[in-house]
Coordinates of C-alpha atoms in Angstrom, one line a residue:
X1 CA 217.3 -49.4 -130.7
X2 CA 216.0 -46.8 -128.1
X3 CA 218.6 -44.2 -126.9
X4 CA 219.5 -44.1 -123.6
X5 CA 222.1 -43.5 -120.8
X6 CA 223.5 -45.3 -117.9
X7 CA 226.2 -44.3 -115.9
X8 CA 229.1 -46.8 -114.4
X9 CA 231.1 -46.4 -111.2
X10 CA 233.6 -47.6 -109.2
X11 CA 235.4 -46.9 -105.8
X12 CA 238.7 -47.0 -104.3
X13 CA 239.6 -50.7 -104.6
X14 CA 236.8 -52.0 -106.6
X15 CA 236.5 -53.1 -109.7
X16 CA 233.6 -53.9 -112.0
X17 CA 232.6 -55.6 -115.8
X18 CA 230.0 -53.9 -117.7
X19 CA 228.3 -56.4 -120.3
X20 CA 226.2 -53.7 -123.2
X21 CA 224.0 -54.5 -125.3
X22 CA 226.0 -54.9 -128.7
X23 CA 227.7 -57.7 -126.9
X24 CA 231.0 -55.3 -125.9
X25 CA 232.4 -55.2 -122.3
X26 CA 233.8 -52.2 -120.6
X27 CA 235.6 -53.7 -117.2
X28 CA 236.4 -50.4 -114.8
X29 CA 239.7 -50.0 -112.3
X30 CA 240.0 -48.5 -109.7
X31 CA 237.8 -44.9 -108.7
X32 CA 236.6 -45.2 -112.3
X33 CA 233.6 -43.1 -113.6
X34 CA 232.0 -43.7 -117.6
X35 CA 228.7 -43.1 -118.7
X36 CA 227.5 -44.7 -121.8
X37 CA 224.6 -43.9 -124.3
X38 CA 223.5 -46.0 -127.1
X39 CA 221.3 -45.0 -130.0
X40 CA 220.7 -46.3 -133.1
X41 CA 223.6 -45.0 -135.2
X42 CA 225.6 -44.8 -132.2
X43 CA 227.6 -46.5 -129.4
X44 CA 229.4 -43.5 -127.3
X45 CA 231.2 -44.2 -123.6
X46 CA 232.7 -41.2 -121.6
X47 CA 235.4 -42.0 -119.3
X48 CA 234.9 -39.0 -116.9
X49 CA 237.8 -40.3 -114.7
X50 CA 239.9 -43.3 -113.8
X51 CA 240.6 -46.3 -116.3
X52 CA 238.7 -49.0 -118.3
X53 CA 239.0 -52.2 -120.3
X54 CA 237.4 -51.8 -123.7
X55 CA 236.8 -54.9 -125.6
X56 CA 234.3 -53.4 -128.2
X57 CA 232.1 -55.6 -131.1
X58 CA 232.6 -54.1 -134.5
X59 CA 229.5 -52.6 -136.2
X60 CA 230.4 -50.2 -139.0
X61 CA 226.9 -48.9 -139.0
X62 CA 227.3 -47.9 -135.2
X63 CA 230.5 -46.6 -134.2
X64 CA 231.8 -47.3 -131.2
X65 CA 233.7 -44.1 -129.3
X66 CA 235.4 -43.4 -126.3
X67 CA 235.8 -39.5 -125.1
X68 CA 238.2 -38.8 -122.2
X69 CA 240.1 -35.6 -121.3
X70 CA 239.0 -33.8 -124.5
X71 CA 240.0 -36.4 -126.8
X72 CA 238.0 -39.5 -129.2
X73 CA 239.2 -43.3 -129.7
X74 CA 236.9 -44.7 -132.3
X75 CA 236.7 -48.4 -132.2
X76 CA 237.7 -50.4 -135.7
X77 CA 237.5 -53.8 -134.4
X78 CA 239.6 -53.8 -130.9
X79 CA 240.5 -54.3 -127.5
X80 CA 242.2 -51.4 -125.5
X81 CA 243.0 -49.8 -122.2
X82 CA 242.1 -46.3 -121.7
X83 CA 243.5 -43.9 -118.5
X84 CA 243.5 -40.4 -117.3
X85 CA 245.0 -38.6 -115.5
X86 CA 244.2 -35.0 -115.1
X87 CA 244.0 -34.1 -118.5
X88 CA 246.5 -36.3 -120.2
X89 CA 244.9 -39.4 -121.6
X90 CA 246.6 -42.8 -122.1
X91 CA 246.0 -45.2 -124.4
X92 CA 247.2 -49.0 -124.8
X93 CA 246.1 -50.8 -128.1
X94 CA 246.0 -54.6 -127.2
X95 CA 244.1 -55.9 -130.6
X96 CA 242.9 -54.7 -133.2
X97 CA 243.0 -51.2 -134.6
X98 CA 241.6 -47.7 -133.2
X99 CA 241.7 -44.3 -134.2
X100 CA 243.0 -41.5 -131.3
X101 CA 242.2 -37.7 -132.4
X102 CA 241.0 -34.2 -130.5
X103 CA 237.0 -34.1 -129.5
X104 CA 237.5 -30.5 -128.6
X105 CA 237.7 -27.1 -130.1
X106 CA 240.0 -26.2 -127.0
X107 CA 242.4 -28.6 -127.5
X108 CA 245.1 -28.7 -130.4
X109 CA 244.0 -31.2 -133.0
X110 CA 245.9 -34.2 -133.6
X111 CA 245.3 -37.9 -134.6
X112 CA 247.1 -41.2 -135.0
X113 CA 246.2 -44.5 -135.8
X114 CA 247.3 -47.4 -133.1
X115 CA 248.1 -50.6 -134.0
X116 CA 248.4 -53.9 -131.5
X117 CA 251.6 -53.0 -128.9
X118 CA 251.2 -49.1 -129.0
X119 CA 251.0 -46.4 -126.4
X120 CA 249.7 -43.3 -126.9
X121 CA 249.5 -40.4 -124.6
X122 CA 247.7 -37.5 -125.4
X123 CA 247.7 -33.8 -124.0
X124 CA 246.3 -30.7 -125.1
X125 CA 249.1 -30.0 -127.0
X126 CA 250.3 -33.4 -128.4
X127 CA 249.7 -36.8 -129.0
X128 CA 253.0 -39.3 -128.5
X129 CA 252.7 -42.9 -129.5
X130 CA 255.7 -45.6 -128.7
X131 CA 255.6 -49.5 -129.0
X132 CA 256.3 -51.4 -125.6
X133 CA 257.4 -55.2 -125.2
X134 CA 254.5 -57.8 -125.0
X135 CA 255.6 -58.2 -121.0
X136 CA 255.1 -54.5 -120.2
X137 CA 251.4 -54.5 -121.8
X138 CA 250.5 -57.6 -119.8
X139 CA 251.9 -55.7 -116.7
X140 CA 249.6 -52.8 -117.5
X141 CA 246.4 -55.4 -117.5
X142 CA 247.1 -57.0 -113.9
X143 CA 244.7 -55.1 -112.8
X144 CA 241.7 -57.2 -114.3
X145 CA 242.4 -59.7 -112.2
X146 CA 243.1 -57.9 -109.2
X147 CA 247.2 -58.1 -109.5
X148 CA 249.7 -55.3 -109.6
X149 CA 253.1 -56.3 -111.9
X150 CA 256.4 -54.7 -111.6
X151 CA 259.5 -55.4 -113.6
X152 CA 262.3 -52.7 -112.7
X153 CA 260.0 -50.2 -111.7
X154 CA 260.9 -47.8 -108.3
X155 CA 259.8 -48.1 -105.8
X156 CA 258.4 -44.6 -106.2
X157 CA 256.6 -45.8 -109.7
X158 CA 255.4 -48.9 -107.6
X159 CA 253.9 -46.6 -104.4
X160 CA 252.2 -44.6 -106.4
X161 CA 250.4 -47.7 -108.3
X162 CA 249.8 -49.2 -104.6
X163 CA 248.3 -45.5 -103.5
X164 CA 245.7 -45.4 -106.2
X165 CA 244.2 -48.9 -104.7
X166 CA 244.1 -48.3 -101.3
X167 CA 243.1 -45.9 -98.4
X168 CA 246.5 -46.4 -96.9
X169 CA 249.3 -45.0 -98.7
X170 CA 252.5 -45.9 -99.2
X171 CA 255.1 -43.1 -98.6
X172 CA 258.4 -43.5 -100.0
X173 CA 261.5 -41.4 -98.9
X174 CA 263.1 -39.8 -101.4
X175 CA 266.6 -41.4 -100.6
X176 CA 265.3 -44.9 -101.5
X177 CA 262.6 -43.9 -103.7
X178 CA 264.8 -44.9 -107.2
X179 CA 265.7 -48.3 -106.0
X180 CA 263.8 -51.0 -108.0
X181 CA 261.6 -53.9 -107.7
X182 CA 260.1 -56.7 -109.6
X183 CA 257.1 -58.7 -108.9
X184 CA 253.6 -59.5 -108.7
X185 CA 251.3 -59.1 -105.9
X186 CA 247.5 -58.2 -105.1
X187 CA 246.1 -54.6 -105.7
X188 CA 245.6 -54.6 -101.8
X189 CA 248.1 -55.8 -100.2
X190 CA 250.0 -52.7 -99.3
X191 CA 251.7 -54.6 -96.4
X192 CA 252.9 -57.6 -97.7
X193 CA 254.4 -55.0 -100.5
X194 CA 256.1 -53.0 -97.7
X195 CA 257.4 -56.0 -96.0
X196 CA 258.9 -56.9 -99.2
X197 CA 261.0 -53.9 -99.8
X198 CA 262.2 -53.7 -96.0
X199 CA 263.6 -57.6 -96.7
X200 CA 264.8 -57.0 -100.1
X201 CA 266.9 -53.8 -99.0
X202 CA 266.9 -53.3 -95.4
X203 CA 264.9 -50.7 -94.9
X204 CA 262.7 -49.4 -91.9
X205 CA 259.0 -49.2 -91.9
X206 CA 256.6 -47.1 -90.1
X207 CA 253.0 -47.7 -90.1
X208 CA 250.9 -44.8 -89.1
X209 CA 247.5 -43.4 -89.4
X210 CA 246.6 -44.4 -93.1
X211 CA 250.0 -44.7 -94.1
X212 CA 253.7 -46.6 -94.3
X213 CA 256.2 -45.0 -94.3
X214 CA 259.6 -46.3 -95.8
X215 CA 262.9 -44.9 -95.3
X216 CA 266.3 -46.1 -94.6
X217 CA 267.0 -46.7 -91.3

């Protein structure tokens, strides 16, 4: 092995698989950034902003680690989801096992252990971890094939997933903001979405420069 760096991006809307070396895949969201460097004793990704797919190959000799928002996941034979968010990391084990803890003098030191079905999010401060039902994890992966999945989220929670796909955003008036939808639909199609909720609950649209509006009437 020869040590070297590439860097990975996507843009608003696109998404993109990464096939390394080792025989892992990193597939990237939405406005996604990593870079990843390989050497002989190790296998290092940083996820400089956005979210990613990891599913990593084992190698004890070479550790496989993921830094994001001043905080390591060290592979130990898994698949998870990684996403930031200023600097609050999220984590979502889907297989396997992985190791969260602090990568940074500046930042409070914590670590967990995740196993298959766990959540973590991680601040500066703390690192929470809760188990969430098989149907909300395979919500969270929609994505990787293009598909946004809602099951009694609000329409707030649903706009703002909508907004980080597309160049027109969705703006949601407060008034009807809590009221809650289920469904599945394409990462893009912030119209059909909108049409939906004026059916659903009678409420007026308004389609402006790089935005809809939705409000009651």
């Amino acid at each position: 092995w020869t040590t070297r760096e590439d860097a990975y991006v996507t843009r608003l809307g696109e998404r993109a698989t990464v096939a390394l070396a080792d025989g892992s895949q990193i597939q990237l969201n939405t406005n996604t950034a990593v870079s990843v460097s390989m050497g002989p004793w190790w296998r290092t990704v940083v996820l400089k902003r956005g979210e990613a797919y990891f599913d990593v190959r084992h190698d004890e000799t070479r550790p496989f680690s993921v830094l994001a928002a001043g905080h390591r996941i060290t592979d130990l034979g898994t698949e998870f989801v990684a996403r930031t968010s200023g600097d609050k990391l999220e984590v979502t084990l889907v297989q396997g096992r992985a190791r969260l803890e602090t990568a940074s003098a500046s930042v409070q030191h914590h670590a967990t252990d995740l196993t298959p079905g766990e959540v973590a999010v991680a601040t500066a401060d703390s690192i929470s971890v809760a188990r969430i039902p098989a149907r909300q994890i395979t919500n969270a992966l929609a994505w990787r094939v293009g598909k946004l999945a809602f099951t009694h989220v609000t329409l707030a929670e649903a706009a703002s997933e909508f907004n980080r796909y597309n160049r027109t955003k969705l703006i949601i008036d407060p008034k009807v903001a809590a009221l809650q939808v289920s469904g599945t639909f394409d990462a893009g199609s912030v119209g059909t979405f909108a049409n939906m909720a004026r059916f659903a609950f009678g409420l007026h649209i308004e389609k402006r420069s790089h935005e809809i509006v939705v409000s009651n009437p």
